[in-house]
Amino acid sequence: QVQLVESGGGLVQAGGSLRLSCVASGSIFTINDMGWYRQAPGNERELVASITSGGSTNYVDYVQGRFTISRDSAKNTVYLQMNSLKPEDTAVYYCTARIRTYSNSVLRYWGQGTQVTVSS
């Protein structure tokens, strides 16, 4: 059993910052790529940022230069530092990770989501 637990969401004014954290726990042998998705009401879930086990990162255009994804392999944790937040960043943010378990299964797991609300 593997679980991903997000934290750090909340209400912030436009121009402010938030730092999201996601901790993976359970029967984890290795964690491959990790990432953050977000979904606003009426919209599809979309990739925000991803990071590979080697540290290579990728961002969607509208967060480039404002958001930074990072990971701490020793803590099985991925972070999303969000600066210069805009109202259009308002969404539920989901953590995801591709994980090999001790039972030798490789699966993609998802967190429960954390709400980010940016007021104008």
GROMACS .gro file of C-alpha atoms in nm:
model
  120
    1GLN     CA    1   0.000   0.000   0.000
    2VAL     CA    2   0.127   0.345  -0.099
    3GLN     CA    3  -0.014   0.680   0.004
    4LEU     CA    4   0.060   1.035  -0.108
    5VAL     CA    5  -0.037   1.314   0.130
    6GLU     CA    6  -0.034   1.679   0.021
    7SER     CA    7  -0.019   1.984   0.244
    8GLY     CA    8   0.037   2.357   0.216
    9GLY     CA    9  -0.270   2.472   0.029
   10GLY     CA   10  -0.484   2.760   0.144
   11LEU     CA   11  -0.609   3.109   0.072
   12VAL     CA   12  -0.365   3.374  -0.044
   13GLN     CA   13  -0.390   3.716  -0.207
   14ALA     CA   14  -0.275   3.775  -0.562
   15GLY     CA   15   0.100   3.820  -0.572
   16GLY     CA   16   0.154   3.603  -0.268
   17SER     CA   17   0.328   3.268  -0.230
   18LEU     CA   18   0.251   2.917  -0.115
   19ARG     CA   19   0.463   2.605  -0.083
   20LEU     CA   20   0.297   2.270  -0.140
   21SER     CA   21   0.445   1.949  -0.004
   22CYS     CA   22   0.368   1.588  -0.087
   23VAL     CA   23   0.502   1.295   0.115
   24ALA     CA   24   0.490   0.940  -0.018
   25SER     CA   25   0.476   0.655   0.232
   26GLY     CA   26   0.415   0.282   0.241
   27SER     CA   27   0.567  -0.010   0.057
   28ILE     CA   28   0.805   0.199  -0.155
   29PHE     CA   29   1.114   0.058  -0.317
   30THR     CA   30   1.189   0.345  -0.553
   31ILE     CA   31   1.015   0.659  -0.673
   32ASN     CA   32   1.059   0.750  -1.036
   33ASP     CA   33   0.902   1.069  -1.172
   34MET     CA   34   0.687   1.293  -0.952
   35GLY     CA   35   0.464   1.582  -1.043
   36TRP     CA   36   0.183   1.822  -0.969
   37TYR     CA   37  -0.146   1.851  -1.154
   38ARG     CA   38  -0.430   2.094  -1.095
   39GLN     CA   39  -0.799   2.103  -1.172
   40ALA     CA   40  -1.036   2.398  -1.158
   41PRO     CA   41  -1.415   2.357  -1.164
   42GLY     CA   42  -1.535   2.281  -1.515
   43ASN     CA   43  -1.184   2.218  -1.643
   44GLU     CA   44  -0.986   1.903  -1.706
   45ARG     CA   45  -0.697   1.804  -1.485
   46GLU     CA   46  -0.375   1.943  -1.628
   47LEU     CA   47  -0.007   1.895  -1.561
   48VAL     CA   48   0.159   2.186  -1.382
   49ALA     CA   49   0.513   2.059  -1.323
   50SER     CA   50   0.707   1.735  -1.315
   51ILE     CA   51   1.048   1.617  -1.201
   52THR     CA   52   1.236   1.298  -1.283
   53SER     CA   53   1.448   1.087  -1.052
   54GLY     CA   54   1.750   1.254  -1.211
   55GLY     CA   55   1.622   1.603  -1.132
   56SER     CA   56   1.506   1.708  -1.477
   57THR     CA   57   1.206   1.944  -1.455
   58ASN     CA   58   0.924   2.046  -1.685
   59TYR     CA   59   0.661   2.321  -1.648
   60VAL     CA   60   0.348   2.425  -1.826
   61ASP     CA   61   0.391   2.763  -1.993
   62TYR     CA   62   0.162   2.965  -1.766
   63VAL     CA   63   0.362   2.883  -1.450
   64GLN     CA   64   0.709   2.905  -1.604
   65GLY     CA   65   0.920   3.148  -1.403
   66ARG     CA   66   0.676   3.159  -1.112
   67PHE     CA   67   0.663   2.799  -0.984
   68THR     CA   68   0.951   2.572  -0.887
   69ILE     CA   69   0.927   2.197  -0.840
   70SER     CA   70   1.184   2.012  -0.631
   71ARG     CA   71   1.222   1.682  -0.450
   72ASP     CA   72   1.396   1.534  -0.149
   73SER     CA   73   1.458   1.168  -0.228
   74ALA     CA   74   1.563   1.083   0.129
   75LYS     CA   75   1.224   1.203   0.255
   76ASN     CA   76   1.016   1.072  -0.038
   77THR     CA   77   0.887   1.425  -0.077
   78VAL     CA   78   0.812   1.657  -0.367
   79TYR     CA   79   0.754   2.031  -0.331
   80LEU     CA   80   0.594   2.300  -0.540
   81GLN     CA   81   0.701   2.655  -0.455
   82MET     CA   82   0.444   2.893  -0.601
   83ASN     CA   83   0.531   3.262  -0.624
   84SER     CA   84   0.351   3.559  -0.779
   85LEU     CA   85   0.023   3.374  -0.756
   86LYS     CA   86  -0.266   3.484  -0.976
   87PRO     CA   87  -0.641   3.429  -0.936
   88GLU     CA   88  -0.633   3.197  -1.236
   89ASP     CA   89  -0.404   2.966  -1.035
   90THR     CA   90  -0.702   2.880  -0.815
   91ALA     CA   91  -0.760   2.505  -0.833
   92VAL     CA   92  -0.726   2.177  -0.650
   93TYR     CA   93  -0.364   2.068  -0.677
   94TYR     CA   94  -0.285   1.696  -0.693
   95CYS     CA   95   0.044   1.525  -0.629
   96THR     CA   96   0.136   1.222  -0.837
   97ALA     CA   97   0.425   0.977  -0.840
   98ARG     CA   98   0.528   0.668  -1.031
   99ILE     CA   99   0.646   0.417  -0.770
  100ARG     CA  100   0.795   0.069  -0.762
  101THR     CA  101   0.680  -0.112  -0.449
  102TYR     CA  102   0.852  -0.392  -0.259
  103SER     CA  103   0.609  -0.631  -0.428
  104ASN     CA  104   0.774  -0.518  -0.753
  105SER     CA  105   0.471  -0.343  -0.897
  106VAL     CA  106   0.517  -0.012  -1.081
  107LEU     CA  107   0.211   0.209  -1.061
  108ARG     CA  108   0.112   0.574  -1.069
  109TYR     CA  109  -0.031   0.701  -0.741
  110TRP     CA  110  -0.228   1.016  -0.663
  111GLY     CA  111  -0.274   1.230  -0.356
  112GLN     CA  112  -0.611   1.346  -0.228
  113GLY     CA  113  -0.561   1.701  -0.350
  114THR     CA  114  -0.515   2.032  -0.172
  115GLN     CA  115  -0.715   2.347  -0.244
  116VAL     CA  116  -0.533   2.662  -0.351
  117THR     CA  117  -0.742   2.978  -0.367
  118VAL     CA  118  -0.596   3.308  -0.487
  119SER     CA  119  -0.804   3.618  -0.424
  120SER     CA  120  -0.785   3.942  -0.618
   0.00000   0.00000   0.00000
